[in-house]
PDB file of C-alpha atoms in Angstrom:
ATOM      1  CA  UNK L   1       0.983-214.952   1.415  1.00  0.00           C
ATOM      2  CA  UNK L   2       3.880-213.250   2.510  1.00  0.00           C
ATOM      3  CA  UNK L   3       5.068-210.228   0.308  1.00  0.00           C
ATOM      4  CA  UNK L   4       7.424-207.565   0.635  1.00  0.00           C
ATOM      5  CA  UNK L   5       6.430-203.531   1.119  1.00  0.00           C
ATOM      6  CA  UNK L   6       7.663-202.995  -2.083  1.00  0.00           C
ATOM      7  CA  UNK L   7       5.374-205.882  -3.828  1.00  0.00           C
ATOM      8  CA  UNK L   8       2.566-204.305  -1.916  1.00  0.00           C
ATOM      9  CA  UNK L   9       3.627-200.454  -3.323  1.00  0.00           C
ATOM     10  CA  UNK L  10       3.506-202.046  -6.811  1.00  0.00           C
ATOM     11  CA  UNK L  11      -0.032-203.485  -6.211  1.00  0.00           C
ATOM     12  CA  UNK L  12      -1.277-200.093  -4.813  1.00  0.00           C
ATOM     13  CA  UNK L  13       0.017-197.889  -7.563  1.00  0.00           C
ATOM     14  CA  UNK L  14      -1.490-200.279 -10.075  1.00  0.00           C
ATOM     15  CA  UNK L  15      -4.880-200.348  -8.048  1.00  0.00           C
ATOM     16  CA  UNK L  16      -4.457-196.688  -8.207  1.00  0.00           C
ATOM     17  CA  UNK L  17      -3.666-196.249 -11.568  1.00  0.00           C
ATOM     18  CA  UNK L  18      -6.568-198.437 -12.936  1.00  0.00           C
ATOM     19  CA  UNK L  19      -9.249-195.858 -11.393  1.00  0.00           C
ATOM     20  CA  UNK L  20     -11.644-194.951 -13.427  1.00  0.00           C
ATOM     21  CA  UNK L  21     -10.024-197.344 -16.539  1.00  0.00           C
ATOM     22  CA  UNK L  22     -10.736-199.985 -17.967  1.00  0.00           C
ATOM     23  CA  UNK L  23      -7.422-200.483 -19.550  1.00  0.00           C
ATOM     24  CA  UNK L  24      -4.248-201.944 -19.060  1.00  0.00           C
ATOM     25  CA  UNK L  25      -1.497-200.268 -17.377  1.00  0.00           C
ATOM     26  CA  UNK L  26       1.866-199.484 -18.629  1.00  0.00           C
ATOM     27  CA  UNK L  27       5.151-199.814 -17.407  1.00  0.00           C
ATOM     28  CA  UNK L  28       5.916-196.512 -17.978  1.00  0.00           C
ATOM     29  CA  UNK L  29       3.021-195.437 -16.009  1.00  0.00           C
ATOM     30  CA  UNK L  30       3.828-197.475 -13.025  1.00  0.00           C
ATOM     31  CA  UNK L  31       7.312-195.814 -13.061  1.00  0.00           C
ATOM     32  CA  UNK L  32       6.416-192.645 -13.401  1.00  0.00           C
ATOM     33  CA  UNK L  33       3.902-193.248 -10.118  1.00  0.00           C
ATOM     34  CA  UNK L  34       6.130-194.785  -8.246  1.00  0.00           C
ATOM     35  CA  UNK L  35       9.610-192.710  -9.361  1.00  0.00           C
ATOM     36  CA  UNK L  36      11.580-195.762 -10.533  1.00  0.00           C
ATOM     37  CA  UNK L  37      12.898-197.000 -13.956  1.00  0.00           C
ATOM     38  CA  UNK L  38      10.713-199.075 -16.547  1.00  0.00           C
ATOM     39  CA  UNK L  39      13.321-202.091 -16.169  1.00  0.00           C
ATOM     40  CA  UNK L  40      12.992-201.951 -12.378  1.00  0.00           C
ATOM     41  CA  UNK L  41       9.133-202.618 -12.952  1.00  0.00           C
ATOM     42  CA  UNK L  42       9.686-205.157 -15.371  1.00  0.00           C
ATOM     43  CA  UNK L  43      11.750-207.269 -12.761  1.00  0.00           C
ATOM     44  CA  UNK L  44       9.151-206.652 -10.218  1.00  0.00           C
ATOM     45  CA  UNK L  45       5.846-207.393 -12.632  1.00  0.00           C
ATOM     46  CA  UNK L  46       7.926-210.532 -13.236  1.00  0.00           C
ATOM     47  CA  UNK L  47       7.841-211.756  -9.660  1.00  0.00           C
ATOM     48  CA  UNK L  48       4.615-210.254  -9.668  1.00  0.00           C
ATOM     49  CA  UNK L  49       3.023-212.707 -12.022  1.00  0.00           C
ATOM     50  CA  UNK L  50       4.851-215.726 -10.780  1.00  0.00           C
ATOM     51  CA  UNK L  51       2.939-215.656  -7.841  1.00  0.00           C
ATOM     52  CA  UNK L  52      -0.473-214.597  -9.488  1.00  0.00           C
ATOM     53  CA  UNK L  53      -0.767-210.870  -8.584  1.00  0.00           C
ATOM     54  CA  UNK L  54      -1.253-209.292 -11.602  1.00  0.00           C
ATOM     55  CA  UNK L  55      -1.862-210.267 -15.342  1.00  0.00           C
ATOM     56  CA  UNK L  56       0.232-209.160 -18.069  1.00  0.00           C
ATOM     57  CA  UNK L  57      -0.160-209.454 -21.881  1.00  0.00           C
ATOM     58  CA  UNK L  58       2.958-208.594 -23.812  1.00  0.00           C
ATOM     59  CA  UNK L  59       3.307-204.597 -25.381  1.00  0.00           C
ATOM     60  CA  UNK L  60      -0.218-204.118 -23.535  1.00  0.00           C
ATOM     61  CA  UNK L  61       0.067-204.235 -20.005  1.00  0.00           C
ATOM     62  CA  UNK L  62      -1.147-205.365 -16.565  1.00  0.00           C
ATOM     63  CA  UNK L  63      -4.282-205.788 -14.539  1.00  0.00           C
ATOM     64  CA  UNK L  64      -3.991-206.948 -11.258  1.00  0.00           C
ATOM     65  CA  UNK L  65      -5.729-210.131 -10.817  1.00  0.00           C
ATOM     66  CA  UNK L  66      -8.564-211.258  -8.031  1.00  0.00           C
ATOM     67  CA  UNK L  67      -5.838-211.723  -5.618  1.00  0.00           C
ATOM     68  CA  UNK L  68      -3.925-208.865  -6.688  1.00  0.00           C
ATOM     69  CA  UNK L  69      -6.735-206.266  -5.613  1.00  0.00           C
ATOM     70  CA  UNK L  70      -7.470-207.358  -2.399  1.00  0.00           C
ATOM     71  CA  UNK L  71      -4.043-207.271  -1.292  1.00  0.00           C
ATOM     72  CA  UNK L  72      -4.222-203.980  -2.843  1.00  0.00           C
ATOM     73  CA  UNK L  73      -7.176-203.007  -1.485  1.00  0.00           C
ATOM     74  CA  UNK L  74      -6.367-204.243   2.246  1.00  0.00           C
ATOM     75  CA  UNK L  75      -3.126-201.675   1.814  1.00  0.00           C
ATOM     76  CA  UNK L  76      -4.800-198.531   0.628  1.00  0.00           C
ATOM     77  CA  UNK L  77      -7.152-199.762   3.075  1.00  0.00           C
ATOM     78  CA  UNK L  78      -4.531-199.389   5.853  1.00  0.00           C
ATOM     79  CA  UNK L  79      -3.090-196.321   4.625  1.00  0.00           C
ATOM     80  CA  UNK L  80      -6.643-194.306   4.348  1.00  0.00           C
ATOM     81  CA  UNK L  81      -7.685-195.686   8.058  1.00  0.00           C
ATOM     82  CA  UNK L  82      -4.415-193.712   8.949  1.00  0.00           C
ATOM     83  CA  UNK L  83      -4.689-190.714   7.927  1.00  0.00           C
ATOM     84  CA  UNK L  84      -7.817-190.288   8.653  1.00  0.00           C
ATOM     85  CA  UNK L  85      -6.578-191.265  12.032  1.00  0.00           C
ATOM     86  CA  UNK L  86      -3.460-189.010  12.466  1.00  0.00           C
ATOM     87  CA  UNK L  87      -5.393-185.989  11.742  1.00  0.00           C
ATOM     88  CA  UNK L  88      -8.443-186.649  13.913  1.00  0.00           C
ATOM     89  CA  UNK L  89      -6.655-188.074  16.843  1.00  0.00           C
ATOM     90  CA  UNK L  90      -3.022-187.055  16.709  1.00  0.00           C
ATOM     91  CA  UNK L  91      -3.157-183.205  15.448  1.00  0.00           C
ATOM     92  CA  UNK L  92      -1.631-184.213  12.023  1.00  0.00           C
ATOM     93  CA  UNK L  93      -2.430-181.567   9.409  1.00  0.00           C
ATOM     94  CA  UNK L  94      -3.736-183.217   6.474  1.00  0.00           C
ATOM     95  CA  UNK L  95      -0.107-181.983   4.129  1.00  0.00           C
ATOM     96  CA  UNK L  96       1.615-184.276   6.657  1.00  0.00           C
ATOM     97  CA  UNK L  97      -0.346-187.693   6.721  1.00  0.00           C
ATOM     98  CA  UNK L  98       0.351-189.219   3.111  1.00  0.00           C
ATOM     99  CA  UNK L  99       4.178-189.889   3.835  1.00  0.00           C
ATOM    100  CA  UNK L 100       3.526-191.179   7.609  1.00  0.00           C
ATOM    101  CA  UNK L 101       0.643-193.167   6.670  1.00  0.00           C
ATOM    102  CA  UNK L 102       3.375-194.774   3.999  1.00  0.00           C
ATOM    103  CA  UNK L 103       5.575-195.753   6.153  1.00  0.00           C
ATOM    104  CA  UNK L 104       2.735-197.517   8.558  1.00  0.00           C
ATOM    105  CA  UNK L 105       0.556-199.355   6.191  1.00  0.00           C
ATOM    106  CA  UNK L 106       2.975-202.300   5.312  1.00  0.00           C
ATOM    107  CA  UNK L 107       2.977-203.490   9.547  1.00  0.00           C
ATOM    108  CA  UNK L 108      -0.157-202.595  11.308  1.00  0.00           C
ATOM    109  CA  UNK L 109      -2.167-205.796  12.170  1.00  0.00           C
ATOM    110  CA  UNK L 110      -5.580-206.896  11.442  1.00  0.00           C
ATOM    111  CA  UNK L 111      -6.495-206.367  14.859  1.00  0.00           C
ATOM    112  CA  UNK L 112      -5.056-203.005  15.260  1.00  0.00           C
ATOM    113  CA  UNK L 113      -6.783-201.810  11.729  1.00  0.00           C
ATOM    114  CA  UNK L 114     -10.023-202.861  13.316  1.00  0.00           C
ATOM    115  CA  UNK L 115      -9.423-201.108  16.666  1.00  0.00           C
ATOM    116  CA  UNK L 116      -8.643-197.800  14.184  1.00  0.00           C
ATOM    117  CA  UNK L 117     -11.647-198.280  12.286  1.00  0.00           C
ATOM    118  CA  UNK L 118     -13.763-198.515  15.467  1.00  0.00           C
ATOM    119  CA  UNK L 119     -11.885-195.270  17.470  1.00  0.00           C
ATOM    120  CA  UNK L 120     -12.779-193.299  14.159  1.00  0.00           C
ATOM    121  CA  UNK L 121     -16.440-194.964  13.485  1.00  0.00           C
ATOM    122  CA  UNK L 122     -15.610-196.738  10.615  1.00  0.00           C
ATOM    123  CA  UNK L 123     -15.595-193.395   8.481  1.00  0.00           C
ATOM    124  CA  UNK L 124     -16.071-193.747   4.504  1.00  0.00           C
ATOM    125  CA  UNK L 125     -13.717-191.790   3.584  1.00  0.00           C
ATOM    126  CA  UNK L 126     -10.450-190.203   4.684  1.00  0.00           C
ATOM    127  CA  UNK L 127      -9.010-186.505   5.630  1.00  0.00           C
ATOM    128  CA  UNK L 128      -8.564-186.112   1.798  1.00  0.00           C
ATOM    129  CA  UNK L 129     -12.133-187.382  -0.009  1.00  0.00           C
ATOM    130  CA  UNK L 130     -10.518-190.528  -0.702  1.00  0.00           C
ATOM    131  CA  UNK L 131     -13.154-193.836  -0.446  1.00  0.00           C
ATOM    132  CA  UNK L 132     -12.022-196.223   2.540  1.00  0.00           C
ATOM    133  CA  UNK L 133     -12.683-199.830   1.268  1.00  0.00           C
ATOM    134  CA  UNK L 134     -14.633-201.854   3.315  1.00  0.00           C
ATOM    135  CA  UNK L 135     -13.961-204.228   6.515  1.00  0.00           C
ATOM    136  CA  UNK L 136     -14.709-206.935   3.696  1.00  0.00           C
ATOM    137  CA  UNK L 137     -11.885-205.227   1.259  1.00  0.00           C
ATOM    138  CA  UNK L 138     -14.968-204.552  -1.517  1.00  0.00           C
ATOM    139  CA  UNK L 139     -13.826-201.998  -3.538  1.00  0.00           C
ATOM    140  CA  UNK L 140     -15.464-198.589  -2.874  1.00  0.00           C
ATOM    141  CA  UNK L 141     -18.846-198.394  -4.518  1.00  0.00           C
ATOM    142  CA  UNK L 142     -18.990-194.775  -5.651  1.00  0.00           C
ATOM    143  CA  UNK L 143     -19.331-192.592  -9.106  1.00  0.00           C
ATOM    144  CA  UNK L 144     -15.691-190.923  -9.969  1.00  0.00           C
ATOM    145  CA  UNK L 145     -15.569-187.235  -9.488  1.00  0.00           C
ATOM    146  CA  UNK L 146     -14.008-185.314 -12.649  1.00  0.00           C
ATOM    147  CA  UNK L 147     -10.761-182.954 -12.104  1.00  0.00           C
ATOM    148  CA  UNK L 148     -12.510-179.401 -11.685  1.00  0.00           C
ATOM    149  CA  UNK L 149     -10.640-178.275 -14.846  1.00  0.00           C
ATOM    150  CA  UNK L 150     -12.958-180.613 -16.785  1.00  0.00           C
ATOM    151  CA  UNK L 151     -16.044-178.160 -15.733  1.00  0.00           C
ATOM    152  CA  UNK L 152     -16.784-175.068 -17.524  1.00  0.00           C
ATOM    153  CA  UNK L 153     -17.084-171.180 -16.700  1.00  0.00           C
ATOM    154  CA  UNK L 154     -20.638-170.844 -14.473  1.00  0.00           C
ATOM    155  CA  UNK L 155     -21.140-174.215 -13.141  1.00  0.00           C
ATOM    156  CA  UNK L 156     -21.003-174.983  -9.710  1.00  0.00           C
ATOM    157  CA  UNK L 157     -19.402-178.193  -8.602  1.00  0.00           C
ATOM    158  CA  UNK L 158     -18.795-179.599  -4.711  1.00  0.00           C
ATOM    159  CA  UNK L 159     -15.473-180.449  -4.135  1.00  0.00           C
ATOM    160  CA  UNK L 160     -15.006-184.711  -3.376  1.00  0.00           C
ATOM    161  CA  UNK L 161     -11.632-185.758  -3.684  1.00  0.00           C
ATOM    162  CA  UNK L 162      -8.124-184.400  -3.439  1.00  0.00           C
ATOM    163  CA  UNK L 163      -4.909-186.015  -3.983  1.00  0.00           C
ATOM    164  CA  UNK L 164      -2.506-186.452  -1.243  1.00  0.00           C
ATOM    165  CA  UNK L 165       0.707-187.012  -2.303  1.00  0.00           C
ATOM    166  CA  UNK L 166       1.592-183.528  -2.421  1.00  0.00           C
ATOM    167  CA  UNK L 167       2.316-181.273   1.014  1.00  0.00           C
ATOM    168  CA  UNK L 168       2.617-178.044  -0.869  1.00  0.00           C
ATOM    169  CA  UNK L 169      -0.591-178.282  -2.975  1.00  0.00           C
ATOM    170  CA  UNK L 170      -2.637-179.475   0.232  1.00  0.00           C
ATOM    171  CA  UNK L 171      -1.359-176.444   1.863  1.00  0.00           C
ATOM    172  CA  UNK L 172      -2.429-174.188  -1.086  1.00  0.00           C
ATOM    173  CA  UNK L 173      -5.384-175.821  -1.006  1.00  0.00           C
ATOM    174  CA  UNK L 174      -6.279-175.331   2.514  1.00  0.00           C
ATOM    175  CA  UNK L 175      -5.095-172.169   2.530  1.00  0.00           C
ATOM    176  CA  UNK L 176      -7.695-170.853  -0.344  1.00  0.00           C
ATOM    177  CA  UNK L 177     -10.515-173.100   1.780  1.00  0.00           C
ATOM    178  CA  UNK L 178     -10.755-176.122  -1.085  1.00  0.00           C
ATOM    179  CA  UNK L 179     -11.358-179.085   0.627  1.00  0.00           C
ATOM    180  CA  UNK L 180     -13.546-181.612   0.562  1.00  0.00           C
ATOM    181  CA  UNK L 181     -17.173-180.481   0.823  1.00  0.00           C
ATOM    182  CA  UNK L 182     -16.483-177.660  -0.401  1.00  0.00           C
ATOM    183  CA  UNK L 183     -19.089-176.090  -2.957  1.00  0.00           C
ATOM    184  CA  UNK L 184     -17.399-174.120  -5.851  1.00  0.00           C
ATOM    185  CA  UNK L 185     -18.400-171.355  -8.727  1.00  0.00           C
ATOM    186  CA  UNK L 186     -16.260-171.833 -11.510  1.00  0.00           C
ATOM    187  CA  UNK L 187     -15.450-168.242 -12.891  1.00  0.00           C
ATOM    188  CA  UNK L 188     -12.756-168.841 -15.391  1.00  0.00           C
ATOM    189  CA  UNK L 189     -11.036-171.538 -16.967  1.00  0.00           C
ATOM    190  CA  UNK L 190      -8.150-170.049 -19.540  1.00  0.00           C
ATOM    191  CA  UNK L 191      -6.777-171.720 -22.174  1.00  0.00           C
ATOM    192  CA  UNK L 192      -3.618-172.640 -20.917  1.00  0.00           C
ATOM    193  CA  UNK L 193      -5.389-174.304 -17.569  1.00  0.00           C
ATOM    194  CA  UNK L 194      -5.720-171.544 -15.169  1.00  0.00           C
ATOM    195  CA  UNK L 195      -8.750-172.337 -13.423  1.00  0.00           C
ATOM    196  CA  UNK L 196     -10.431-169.661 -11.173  1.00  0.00           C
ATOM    197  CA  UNK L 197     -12.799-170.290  -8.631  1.00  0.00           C
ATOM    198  CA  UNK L 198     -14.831-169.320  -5.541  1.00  0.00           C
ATOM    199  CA  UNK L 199     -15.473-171.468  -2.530  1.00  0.00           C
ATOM    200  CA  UNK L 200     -18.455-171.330  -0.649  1.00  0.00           C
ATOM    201  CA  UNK L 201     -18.127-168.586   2.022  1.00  0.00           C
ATOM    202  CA  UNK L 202     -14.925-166.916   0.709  1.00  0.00           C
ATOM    203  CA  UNK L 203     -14.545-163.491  -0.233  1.00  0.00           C
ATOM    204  CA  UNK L 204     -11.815-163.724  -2.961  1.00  0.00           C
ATOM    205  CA  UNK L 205     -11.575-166.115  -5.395  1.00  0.00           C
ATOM    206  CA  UNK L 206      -8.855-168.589  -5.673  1.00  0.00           C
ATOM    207  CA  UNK L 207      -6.360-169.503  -8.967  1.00  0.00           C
ATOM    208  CA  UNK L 208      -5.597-172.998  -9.645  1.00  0.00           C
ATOM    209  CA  UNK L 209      -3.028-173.652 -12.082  1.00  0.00           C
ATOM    210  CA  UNK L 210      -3.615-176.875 -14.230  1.00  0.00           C
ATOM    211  CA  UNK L 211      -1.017-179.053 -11.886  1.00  0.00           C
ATOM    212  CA  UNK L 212      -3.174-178.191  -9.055  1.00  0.00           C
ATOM    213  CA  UNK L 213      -6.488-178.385 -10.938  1.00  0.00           C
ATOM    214  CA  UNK L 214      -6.088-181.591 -11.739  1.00  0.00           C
ATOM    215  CA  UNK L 215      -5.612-183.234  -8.642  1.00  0.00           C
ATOM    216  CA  UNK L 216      -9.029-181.510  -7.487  1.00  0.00           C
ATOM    217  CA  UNK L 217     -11.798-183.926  -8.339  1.00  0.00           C
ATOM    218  CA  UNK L 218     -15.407-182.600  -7.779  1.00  0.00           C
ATOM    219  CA  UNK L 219     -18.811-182.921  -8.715  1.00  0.00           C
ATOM    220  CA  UNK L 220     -22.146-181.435  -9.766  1.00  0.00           C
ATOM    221  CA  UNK L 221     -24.379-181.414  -6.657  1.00  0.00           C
ATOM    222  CA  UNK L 222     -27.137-183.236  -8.820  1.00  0.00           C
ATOM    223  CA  UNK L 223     -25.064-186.197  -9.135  1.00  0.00           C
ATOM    224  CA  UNK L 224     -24.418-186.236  -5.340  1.00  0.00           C
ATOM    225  CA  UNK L 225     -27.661-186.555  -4.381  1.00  0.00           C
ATOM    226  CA  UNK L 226     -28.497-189.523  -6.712  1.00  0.00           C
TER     227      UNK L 226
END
């Protein structure tokens, strides 16, 4: 089936959208992911359906259907495999791989994706925490992490995920040593969403406002080790 980058952006942000939810997913939300207006999706869920991508019930939302995912999931695939690739092979810093990896995903071939996958050892995840689906295009069998400002002053929590859309918060975020990996003391989490934190083996702790916080997904090192 032969779709455009666009259709395939629209089946990613939905895939991405429906982590960790079981429910249907707006219009509005795919606009505001993607940066377009709600008619604009409507047109493109339209030609969306018609060729059995995603499934839509009226004032509720989509899903994306069988077919829908694993085009999805060969994508985010694609995109993950590169990342991981520009900053392990190429010298990419990990702020700079989200927008290059974009542009890349939609015309890499099967063949190259595999020769990728092999140069990096087909690695489960990529530069940012984020789960690489499988050669098969399974979707990635793993518990969600929470965002850190879900934890609560004393707890510990090891850092799994962060997301990469934005350069400037990966940058903070290296910067203050919060990475994947990365084992952290929650010290205070105000009211209005300040989270404060230590990382293992810094001296100082580091501030995370609630727009950063939330894009920091950890987890309790019990649940890691189940």
């Amino acid at each position: 089936m032969m779709l455009s980058d666009v259709m395939e952006d629209y089946l990613k942000a939905i895939y991405q959208l429906q982590r960790g939810t079981e429910d249907r997913i707006k219009t509005s939300e795919i606009a505001e992911e993607l940066e377009v207006t709600s008619p604009t999706v409507t047109s493109m869920l339209d030609k969306l359906e018609e060729r059995g991508l995603v499934d839509r019930e009226k004032y509720r939302g989509v899903t994306l259907t069988d077919e829908g995912e694993t085009v999805a999931l060969e994508v985010v695939r694609h995109h993950r495999l590169l990342e991981a690739y520009l900053t392990e092979h190429l010298d990419y810093d990990w702020s700079e791989v989200h927008a290059e990896a974009d542009r890349l995903e939609h015309h890499i071939s099967e063949d190259f994706e595999a020769r990728v996958a092999d140069a990096l050892g087909e690695p489960e995840v990529d530069p940012h925490g984020s789960p690489i689906p499988s050669p098969e295009l399974e979707p990635p069998d793993r518990p969600e992490g929470e965002p850190v400002s879900e934890f609560e002053e004393g707890e510990t929590v090891v850092v799994e995920e962060v997301a990469d859309r934005d350069p400037e918060i990966l940058s903070y975020l290296a910067d203050h040593g919060v990475e994947p990996g990365v084992e952290l003391e929650i010290l205070e989490v105000a009211p209005f969403g300040m989270v404060t934190a230590r990382s293992s083996g810094a001296d100082d702790p580091v501030s995370l406002p609630d727009h950063v916080a939330h894009h920091v997904r950890v987890a309790q090192p019990a649940q890691l080790e189940q």
